[in-house]
Tab-separated table of C-alpha atoms in Angstrom:
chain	number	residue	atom	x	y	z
A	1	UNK	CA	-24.542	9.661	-0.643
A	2	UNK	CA	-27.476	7.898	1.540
A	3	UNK	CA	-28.869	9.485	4.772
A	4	UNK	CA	-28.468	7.727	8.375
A	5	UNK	CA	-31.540	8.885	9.482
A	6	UNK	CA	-34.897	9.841	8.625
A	7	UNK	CA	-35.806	13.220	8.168
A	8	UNK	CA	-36.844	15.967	5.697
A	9	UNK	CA	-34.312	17.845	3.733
A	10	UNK	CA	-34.507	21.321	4.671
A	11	UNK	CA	-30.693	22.256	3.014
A	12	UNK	CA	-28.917	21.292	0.061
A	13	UNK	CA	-26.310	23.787	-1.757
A	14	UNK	CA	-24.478	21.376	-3.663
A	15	UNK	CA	-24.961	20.872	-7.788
A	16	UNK	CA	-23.452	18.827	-10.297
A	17	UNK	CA	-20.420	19.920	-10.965
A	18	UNK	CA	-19.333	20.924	-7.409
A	19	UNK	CA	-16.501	19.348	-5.900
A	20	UNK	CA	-16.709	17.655	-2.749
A	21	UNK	CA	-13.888	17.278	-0.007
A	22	UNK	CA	-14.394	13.793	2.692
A	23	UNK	CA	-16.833	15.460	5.652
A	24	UNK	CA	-17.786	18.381	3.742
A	25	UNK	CA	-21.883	18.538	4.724
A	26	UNK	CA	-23.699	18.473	1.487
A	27	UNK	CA	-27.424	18.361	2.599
A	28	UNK	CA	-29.322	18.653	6.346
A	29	UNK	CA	-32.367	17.487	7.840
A	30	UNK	CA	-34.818	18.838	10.097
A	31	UNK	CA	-33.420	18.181	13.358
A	32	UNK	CA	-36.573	18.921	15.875
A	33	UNK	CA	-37.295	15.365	16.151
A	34	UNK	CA	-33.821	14.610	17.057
A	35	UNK	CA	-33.309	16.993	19.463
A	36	UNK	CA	-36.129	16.468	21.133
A	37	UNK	CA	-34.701	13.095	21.818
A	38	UNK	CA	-31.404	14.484	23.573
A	39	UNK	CA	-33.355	16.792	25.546
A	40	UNK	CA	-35.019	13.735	26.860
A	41	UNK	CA	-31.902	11.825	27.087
A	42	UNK	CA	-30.269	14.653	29.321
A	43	UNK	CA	-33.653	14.774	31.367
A	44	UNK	CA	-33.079	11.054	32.222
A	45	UNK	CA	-29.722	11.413	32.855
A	46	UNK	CA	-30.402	14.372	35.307
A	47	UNK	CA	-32.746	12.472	37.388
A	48	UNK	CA	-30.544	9.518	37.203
A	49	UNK	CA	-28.062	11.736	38.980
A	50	UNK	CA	-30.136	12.982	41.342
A	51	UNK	CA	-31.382	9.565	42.577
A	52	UNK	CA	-27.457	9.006	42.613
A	53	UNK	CA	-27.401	11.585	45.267
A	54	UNK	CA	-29.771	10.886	46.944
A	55	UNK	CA	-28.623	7.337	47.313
A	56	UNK	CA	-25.328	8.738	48.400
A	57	UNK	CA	-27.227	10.463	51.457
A	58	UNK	CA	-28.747	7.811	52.399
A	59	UNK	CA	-26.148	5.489	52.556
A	60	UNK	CA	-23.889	7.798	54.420
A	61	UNK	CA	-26.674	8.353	57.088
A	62	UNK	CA	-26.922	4.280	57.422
A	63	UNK	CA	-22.825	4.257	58.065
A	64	UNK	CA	-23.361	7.151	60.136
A	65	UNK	CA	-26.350	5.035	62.005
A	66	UNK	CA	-23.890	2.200	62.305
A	67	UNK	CA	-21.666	4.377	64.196
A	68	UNK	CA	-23.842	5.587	66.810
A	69	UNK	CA	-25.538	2.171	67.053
A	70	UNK	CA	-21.701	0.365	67.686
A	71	UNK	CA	-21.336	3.360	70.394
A	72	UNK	CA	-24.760	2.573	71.904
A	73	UNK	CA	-23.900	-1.370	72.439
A	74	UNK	CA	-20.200	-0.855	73.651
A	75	UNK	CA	-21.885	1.374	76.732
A	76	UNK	CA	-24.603	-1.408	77.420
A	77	UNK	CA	-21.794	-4.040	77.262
A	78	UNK	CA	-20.331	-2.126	79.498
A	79	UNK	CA	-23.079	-1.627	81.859
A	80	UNK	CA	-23.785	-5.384	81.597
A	81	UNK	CA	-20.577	-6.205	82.557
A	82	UNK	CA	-21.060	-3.933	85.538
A	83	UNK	CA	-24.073	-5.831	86.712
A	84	UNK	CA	-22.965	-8.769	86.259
A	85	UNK	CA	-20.346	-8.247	88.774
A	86	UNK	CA	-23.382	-6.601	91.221
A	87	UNK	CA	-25.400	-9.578	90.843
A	88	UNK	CA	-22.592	-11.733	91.622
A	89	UNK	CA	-21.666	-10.083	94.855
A	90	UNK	CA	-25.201	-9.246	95.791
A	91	UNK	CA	-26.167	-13.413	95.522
A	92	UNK	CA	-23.159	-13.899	97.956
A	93	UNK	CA	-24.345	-11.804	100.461
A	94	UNK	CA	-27.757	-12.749	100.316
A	95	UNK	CA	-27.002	-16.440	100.796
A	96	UNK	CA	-24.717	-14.809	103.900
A	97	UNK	CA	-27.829	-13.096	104.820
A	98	UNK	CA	-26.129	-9.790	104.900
A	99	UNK	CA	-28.510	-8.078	102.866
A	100	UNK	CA	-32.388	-9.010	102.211
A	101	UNK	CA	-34.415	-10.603	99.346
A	102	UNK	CA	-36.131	-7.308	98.359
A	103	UNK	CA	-32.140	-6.063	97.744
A	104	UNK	CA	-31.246	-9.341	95.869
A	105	UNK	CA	-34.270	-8.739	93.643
A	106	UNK	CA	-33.735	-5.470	92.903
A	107	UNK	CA	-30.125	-6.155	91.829
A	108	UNK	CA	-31.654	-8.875	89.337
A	109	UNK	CA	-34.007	-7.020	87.920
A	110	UNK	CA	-31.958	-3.881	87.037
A	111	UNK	CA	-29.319	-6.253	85.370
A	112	UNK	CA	-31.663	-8.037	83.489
A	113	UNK	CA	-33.122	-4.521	82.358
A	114	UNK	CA	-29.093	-4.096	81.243
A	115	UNK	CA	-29.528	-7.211	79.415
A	116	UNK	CA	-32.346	-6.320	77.521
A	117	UNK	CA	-31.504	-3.256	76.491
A	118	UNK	CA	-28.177	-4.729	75.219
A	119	UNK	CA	-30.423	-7.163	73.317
A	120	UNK	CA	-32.261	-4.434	71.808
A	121	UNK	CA	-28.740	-2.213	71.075
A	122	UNK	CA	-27.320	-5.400	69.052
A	123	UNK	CA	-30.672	-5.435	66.765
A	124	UNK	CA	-30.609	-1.924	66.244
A	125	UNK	CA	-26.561	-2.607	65.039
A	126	UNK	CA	-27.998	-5.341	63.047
A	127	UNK	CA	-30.914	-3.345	61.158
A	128	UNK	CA	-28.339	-0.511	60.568
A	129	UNK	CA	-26.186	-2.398	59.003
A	130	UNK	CA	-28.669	-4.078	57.094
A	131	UNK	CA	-29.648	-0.190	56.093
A	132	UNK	CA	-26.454	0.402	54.888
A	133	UNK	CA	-26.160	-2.598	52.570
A	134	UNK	CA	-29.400	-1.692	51.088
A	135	UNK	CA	-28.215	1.620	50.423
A	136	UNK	CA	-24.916	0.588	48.945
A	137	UNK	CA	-27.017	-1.543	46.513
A	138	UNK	CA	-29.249	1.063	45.574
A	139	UNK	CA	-26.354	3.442	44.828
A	140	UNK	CA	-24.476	0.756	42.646
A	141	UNK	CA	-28.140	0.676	40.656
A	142	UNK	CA	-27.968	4.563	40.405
A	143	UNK	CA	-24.668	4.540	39.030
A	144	UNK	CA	-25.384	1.879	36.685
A	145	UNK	CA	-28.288	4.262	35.617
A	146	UNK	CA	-26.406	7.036	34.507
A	147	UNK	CA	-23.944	5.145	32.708
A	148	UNK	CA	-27.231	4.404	30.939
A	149	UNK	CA	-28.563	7.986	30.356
A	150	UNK	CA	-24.849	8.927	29.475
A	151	UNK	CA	-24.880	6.315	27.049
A	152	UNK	CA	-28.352	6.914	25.915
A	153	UNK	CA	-27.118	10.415	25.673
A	154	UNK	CA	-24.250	10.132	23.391
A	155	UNK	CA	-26.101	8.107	20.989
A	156	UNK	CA	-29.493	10.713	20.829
A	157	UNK	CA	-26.255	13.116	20.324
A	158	UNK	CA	-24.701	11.302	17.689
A	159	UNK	CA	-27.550	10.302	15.883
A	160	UNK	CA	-28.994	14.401	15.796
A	161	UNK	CA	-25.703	14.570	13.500
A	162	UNK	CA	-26.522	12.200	11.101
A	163	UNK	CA	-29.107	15.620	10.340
A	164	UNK	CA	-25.615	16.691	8.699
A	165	UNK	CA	-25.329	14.189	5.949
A	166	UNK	CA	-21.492	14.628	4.612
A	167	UNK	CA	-19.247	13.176	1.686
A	168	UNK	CA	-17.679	10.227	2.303
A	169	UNK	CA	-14.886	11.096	0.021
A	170	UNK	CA	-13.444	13.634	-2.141
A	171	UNK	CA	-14.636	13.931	-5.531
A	172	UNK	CA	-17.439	15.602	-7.717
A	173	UNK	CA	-21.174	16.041	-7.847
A	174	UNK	CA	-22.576	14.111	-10.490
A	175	UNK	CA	-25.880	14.208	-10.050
A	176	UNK	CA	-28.556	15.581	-7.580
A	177	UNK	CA	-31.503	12.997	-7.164
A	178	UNK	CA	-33.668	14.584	-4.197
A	179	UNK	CA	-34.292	18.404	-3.611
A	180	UNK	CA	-34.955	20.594	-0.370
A	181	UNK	CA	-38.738	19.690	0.969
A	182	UNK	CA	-38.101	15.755	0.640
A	183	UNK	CA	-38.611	13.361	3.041
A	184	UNK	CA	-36.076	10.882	3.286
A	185	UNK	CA	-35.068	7.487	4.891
A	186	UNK	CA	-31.692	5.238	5.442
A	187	UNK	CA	-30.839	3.625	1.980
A	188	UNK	CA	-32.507	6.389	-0.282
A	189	UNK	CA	-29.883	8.343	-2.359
A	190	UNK	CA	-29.345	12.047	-2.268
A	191	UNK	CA	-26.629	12.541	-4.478
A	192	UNK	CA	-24.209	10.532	-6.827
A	193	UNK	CA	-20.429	11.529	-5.926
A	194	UNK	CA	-17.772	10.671	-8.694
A	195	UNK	CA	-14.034	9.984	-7.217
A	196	UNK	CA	-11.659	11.095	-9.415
A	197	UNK	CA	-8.522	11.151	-7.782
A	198	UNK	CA	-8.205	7.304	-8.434
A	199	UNK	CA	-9.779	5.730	-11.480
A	200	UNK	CA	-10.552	2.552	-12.542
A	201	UNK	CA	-9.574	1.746	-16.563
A	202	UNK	CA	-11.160	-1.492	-17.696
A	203	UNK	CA	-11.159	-3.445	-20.835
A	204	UNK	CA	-12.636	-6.426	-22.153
A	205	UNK	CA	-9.866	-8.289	-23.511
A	206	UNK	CA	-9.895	-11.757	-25.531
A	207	UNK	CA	-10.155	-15.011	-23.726
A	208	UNK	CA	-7.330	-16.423	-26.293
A	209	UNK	CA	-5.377	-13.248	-25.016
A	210	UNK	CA	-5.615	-13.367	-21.140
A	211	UNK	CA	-3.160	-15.909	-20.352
A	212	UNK	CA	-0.448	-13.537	-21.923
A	213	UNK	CA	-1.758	-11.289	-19.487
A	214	UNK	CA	-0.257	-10.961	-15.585
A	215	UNK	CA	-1.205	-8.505	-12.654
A	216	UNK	CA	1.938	-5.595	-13.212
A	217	UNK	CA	1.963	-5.921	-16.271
A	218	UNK	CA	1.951	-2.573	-18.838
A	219	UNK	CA	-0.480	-1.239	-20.100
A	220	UNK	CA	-0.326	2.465	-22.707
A	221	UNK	CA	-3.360	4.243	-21.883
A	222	UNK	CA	-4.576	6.668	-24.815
A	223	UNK	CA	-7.462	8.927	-24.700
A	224	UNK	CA	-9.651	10.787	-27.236
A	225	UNK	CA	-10.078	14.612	-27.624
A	226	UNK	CA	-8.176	16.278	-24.659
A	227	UNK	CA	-5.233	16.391	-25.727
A	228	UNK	CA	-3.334	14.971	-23.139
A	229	UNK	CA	-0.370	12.153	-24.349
A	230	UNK	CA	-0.354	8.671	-23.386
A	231	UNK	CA	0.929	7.501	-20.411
A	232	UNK	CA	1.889	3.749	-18.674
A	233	UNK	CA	-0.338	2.131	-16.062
A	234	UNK	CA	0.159	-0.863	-15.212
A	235	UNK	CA	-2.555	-3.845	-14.896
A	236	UNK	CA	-4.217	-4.430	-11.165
A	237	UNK	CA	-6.616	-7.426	-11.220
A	238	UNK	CA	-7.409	-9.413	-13.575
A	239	UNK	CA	-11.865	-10.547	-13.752
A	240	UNK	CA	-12.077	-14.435	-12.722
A	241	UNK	CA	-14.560	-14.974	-15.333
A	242	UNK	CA	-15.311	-14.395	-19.406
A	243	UNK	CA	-18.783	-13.311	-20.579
A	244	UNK	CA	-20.144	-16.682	-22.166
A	245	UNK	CA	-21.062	-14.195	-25.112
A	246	UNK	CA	-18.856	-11.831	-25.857
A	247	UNK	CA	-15.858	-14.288	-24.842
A	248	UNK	CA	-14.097	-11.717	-22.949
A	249	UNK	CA	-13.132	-10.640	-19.824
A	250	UNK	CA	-12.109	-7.861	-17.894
A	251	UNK	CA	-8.826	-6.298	-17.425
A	252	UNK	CA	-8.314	-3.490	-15.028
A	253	UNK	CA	-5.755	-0.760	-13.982
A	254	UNK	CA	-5.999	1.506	-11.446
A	255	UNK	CA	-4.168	4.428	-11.478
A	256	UNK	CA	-3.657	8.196	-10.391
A	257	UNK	CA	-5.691	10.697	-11.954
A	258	UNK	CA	-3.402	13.479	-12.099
A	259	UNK	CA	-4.477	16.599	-13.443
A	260	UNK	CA	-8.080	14.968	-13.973
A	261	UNK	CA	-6.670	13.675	-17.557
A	262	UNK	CA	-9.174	11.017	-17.157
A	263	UNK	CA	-12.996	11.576	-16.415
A	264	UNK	CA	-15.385	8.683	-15.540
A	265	UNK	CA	-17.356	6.884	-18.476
A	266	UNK	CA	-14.871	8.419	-21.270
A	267	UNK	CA	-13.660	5.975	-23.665
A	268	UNK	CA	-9.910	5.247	-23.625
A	269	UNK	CA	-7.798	2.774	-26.060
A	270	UNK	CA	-5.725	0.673	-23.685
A	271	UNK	CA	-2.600	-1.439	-25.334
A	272	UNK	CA	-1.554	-4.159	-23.182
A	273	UNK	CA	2.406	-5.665	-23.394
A	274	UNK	CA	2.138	-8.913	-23.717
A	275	UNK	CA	5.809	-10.045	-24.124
A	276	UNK	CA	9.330	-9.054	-25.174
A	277	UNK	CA	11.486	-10.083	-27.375
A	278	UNK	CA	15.020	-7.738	-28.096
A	279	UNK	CA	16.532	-9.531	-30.031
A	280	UNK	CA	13.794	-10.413	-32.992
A	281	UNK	CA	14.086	-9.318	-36.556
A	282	UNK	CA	11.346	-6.768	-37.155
A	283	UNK	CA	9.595	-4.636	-40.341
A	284	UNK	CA	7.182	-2.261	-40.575
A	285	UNK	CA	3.761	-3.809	-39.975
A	286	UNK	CA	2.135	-1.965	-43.386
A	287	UNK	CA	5.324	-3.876	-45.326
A	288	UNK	CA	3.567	-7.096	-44.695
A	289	UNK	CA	0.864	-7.882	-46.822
A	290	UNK	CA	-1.600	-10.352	-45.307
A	291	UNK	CA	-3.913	-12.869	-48.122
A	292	UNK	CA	-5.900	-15.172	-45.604
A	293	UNK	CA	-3.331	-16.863	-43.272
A	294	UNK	CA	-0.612	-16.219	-45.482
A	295	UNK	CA	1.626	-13.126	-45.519
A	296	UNK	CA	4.398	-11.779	-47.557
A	297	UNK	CA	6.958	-9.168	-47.550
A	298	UNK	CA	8.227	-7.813	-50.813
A	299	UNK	CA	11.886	-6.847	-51.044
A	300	UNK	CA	14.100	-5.094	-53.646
A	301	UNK	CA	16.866	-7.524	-55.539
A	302	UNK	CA	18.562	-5.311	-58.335
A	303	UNK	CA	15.980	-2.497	-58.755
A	304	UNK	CA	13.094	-4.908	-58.752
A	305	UNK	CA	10.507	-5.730	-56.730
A	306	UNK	CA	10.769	-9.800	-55.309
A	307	UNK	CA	7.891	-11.084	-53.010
A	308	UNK	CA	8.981	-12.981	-50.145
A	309	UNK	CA	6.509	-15.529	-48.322
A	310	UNK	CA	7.581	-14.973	-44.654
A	311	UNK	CA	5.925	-16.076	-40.970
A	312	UNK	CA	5.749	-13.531	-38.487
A	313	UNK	CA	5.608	-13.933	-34.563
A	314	UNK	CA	4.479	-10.814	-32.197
A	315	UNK	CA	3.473	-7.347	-33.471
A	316	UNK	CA	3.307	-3.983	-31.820
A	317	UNK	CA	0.990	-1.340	-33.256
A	318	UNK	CA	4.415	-0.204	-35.828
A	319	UNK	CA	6.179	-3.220	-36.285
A	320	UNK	CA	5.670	-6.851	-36.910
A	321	UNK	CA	8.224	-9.764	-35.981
A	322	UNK	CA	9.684	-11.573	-38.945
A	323	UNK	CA	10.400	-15.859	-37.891
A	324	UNK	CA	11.317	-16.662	-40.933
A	325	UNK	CA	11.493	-15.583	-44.691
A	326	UNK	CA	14.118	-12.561	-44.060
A	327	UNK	CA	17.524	-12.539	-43.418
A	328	UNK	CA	17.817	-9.008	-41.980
A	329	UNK	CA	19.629	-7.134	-44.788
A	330	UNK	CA	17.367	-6.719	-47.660
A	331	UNK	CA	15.334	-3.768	-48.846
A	332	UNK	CA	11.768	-3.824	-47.780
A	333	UNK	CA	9.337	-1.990	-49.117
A	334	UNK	CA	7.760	0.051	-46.585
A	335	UNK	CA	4.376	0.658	-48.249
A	336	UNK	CA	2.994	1.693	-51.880
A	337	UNK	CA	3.123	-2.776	-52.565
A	338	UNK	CA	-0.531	-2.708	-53.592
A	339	UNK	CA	-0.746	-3.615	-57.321
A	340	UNK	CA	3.100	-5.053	-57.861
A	341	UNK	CA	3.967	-7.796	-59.465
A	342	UNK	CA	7.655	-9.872	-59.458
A	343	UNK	CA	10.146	-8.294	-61.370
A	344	UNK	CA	8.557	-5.327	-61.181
A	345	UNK	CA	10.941	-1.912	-61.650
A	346	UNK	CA	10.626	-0.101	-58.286
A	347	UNK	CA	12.519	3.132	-56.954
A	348	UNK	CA	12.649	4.493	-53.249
A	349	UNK	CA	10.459	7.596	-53.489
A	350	UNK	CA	11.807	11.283	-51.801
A	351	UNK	CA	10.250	12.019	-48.116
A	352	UNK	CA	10.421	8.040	-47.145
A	353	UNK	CA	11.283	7.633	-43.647
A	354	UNK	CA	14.158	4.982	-42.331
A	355	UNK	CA	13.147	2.205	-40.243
A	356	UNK	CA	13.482	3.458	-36.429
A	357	UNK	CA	15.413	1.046	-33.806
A	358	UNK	CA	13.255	-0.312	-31.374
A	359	UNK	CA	9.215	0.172	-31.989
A	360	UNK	CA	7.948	-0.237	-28.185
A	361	UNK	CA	3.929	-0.355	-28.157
A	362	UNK	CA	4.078	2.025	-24.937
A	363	UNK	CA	5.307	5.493	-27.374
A	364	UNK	CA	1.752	5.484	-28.805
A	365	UNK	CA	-0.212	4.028	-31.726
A	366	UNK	CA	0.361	5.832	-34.809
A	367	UNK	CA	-2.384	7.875	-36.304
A	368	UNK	CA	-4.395	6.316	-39.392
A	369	UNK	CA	-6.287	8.054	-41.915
A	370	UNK	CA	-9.129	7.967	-44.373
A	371	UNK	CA	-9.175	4.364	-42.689
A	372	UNK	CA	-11.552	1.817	-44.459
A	373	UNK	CA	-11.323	3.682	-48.027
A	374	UNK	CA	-10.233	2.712	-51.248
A	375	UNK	CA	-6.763	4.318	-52.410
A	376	UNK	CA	-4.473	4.700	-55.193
A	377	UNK	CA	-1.256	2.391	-55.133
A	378	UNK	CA	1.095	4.639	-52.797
A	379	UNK	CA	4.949	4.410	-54.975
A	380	UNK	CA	7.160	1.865	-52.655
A	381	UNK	CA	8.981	3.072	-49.656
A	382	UNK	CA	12.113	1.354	-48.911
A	383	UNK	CA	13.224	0.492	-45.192
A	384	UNK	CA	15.734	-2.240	-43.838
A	385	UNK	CA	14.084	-4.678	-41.480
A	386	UNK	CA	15.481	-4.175	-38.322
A	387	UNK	CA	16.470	-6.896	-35.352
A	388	UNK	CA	14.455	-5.722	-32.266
A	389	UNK	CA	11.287	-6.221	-31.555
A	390	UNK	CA	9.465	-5.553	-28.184
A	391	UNK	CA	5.787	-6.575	-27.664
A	392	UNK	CA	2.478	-7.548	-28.981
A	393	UNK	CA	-0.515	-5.121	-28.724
A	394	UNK	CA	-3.643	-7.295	-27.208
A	395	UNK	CA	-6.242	-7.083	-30.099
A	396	UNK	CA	-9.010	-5.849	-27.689
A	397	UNK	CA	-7.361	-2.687	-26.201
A	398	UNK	CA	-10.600	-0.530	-25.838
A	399	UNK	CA	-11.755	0.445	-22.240
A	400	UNK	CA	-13.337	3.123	-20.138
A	401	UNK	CA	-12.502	4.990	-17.040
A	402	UNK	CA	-14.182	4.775	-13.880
């Protein structure tokens, strides 16, 4: 979790260990600063809105001017008009001689007086209109201006609640990396949130084993310790690229973490299926006994114990595929082969278990014990190889959660 802002902490109640819901506020900062800033904001956006008024005012006076001006003009016109018609009259009589010069003049004059002032009218129509232009402009500027100071506004608003730092998502506190009292900037972290609704597994699995691996395909999930059983996932995205060391890459599944079965960093054993094969002719895999590249199964004929050099094909953590070297009907022994010989006497022993149909890597991997010591020769088990066989464990099943 990484602040927006930069500030100093003044409240954080949240611990490792807490859970965490999306927008839940997990630490503030001291917001004078920022508030400051949308006081000024709204003191901008006031004046912008009063010069918006004022605009208004004036720009309704200027129509209003216009009005009386276009008023003004249509009574000169119409006084002009008038004289016009005396001067016209008045010429006609004075070239008659029925009136004198003094009369002729004074007609003149007075209508070119008229003229004037209609002269003077049409200006004054002119600059009001001009007035009322400039007013319209400034008003468009005003309004332009607040939607500036709103704008400024809403961000100075917005950015006082980045003071509220929230989750992003739900999960768990992890760890706490800053305390109250700390000042703090954009890309510093505050606390380490763990998602565990959804988890990531991941494995690093063989480079000779990936192309038997697809996206979808299964994969049993096992854990350590908490007791809960295995359960299926299935594989999301394969890594594009192997570790030049190791010669591995990563396989991943992400699945549901119901129940919080899985926590992140624990250790899981992941057992990829890698094919299928119904049909096959299976044993036990301890009834195959493995000397360098060569492996053999020992069977009963007549009481006695016969090896039988066989090749086997895939293997599941129970059972291993037989190719060739068994038929399908003769007596394996199970286990206890350590230490026999051909034509050794051999007996099946009480408590032996029969050879289950179908062994499918996905029911779990059976539990081993005292692994790595030396043992006594167990007496032989008997089973009968069975024909079906599902899948192949991927040698490198280990992974972790995340």
């Amino acid at each position: 979790v990484y602040p927006r802002v930069t500030g100093r902490i003044v409240e954080m109640s949240i611990y490792p260990g807490d859970p965490v819901r999306p927008g839940q506020v997990v630490a503030r900062l001291d917001d004078v600063e920022l508030s400051s800033r949308v006081r000024e904001a709204e003191a901008m956006l006031a004046t912008s809105r009063a010069t918006q008024a004022q605009m208004e005012a004036d720009a309704v006076a200027a129509h209003h001017g216009i009005i009386q001006m276009e008023r003004e003009l249509a009574m000169v016109e119409s006084e002009a008009t008038y004289w016009r018609g005396v001067i016209a009259r008045t010429e006609r009589l004075f070239n008659s001689g029925a009136v004198s010069r003094q009369e002729y003049e004074n007609d003149r004059s007075m209508a070119a007086s008229i003229e004037a002032k209609r002269e003077a009218a049409r200006a004054k129509l002119e600059q009001a209109r001009a007035m009322e232009a400039s007013a319209r402009k400034k008003l468009a500027a005003a309004a332009s201006m607040i939607a500036q100071g709103e704008a400024a506004l809403r961000t100075a608003e917005v950015v006082r609640g980045y003071v509220n730092i929230v989750s992003p998502n739900m999960g768990y506190v992890v760890k706490r990396l800053v305390a109250p009292g700390v000042l703090v900037q954009p890309g510093m972290a505050l606390l380490k949130i763990a998602q565990v609704d959804k988890v990531r597994l991941q494995a690093n699995v063989g480079e000779k084993d990936l192309p038997l691996i697809r996206v979808g395909s299964a994969v049993l999930v096992t854990t350590t310790g908490n007791g809960h059983p295995p359960f299926t996932a299935r594989v999301t995205s394969l890594f594009p690229f192997v570790d030049q060391g190791a010669r591995t890459a990563i396989v991943e599944a992400v699945v549901e973490n119901n129940g919080r079965r899985l926590l992140p960093g624990q250790y899981v054993h992941m057992q990829f299926v890698t094919g299928e094969r119904p049909d096959a002719l299976s044993v036990p895999r301890g009834a195959v006994a493995r000397m360098g590249e060569k492996a053999t199964v020992w069977v009963v004929q007549d009481d006695r114990a016969e090896p039988r050099e066989v090749t086997t094909g895939m293997e599941n953590p129970e059972r291993a595929e037989i190719v060739k070297g068994l038929v399908g009907d003769e007596r394996v022994i199970a286990r206890g082969h350590e230490g026999l010989y051909a034509g050794a006497r051999v007996s099946d022993v009480g408590g032996a278990l029969p050879a289950r149909q179908g062994s499918d890597p996905r029911a779990g991997t059976p539990e081993m014990k005292d692994a790595g010591k030396a043992q006594k020769p167990a007496a032989p088990a008997l089973v009968k190889p069975e024909t079906r066989q599902k899948s192949k464990e991927s040698p490198h099943g280990g992974g972790h959660g995340g």
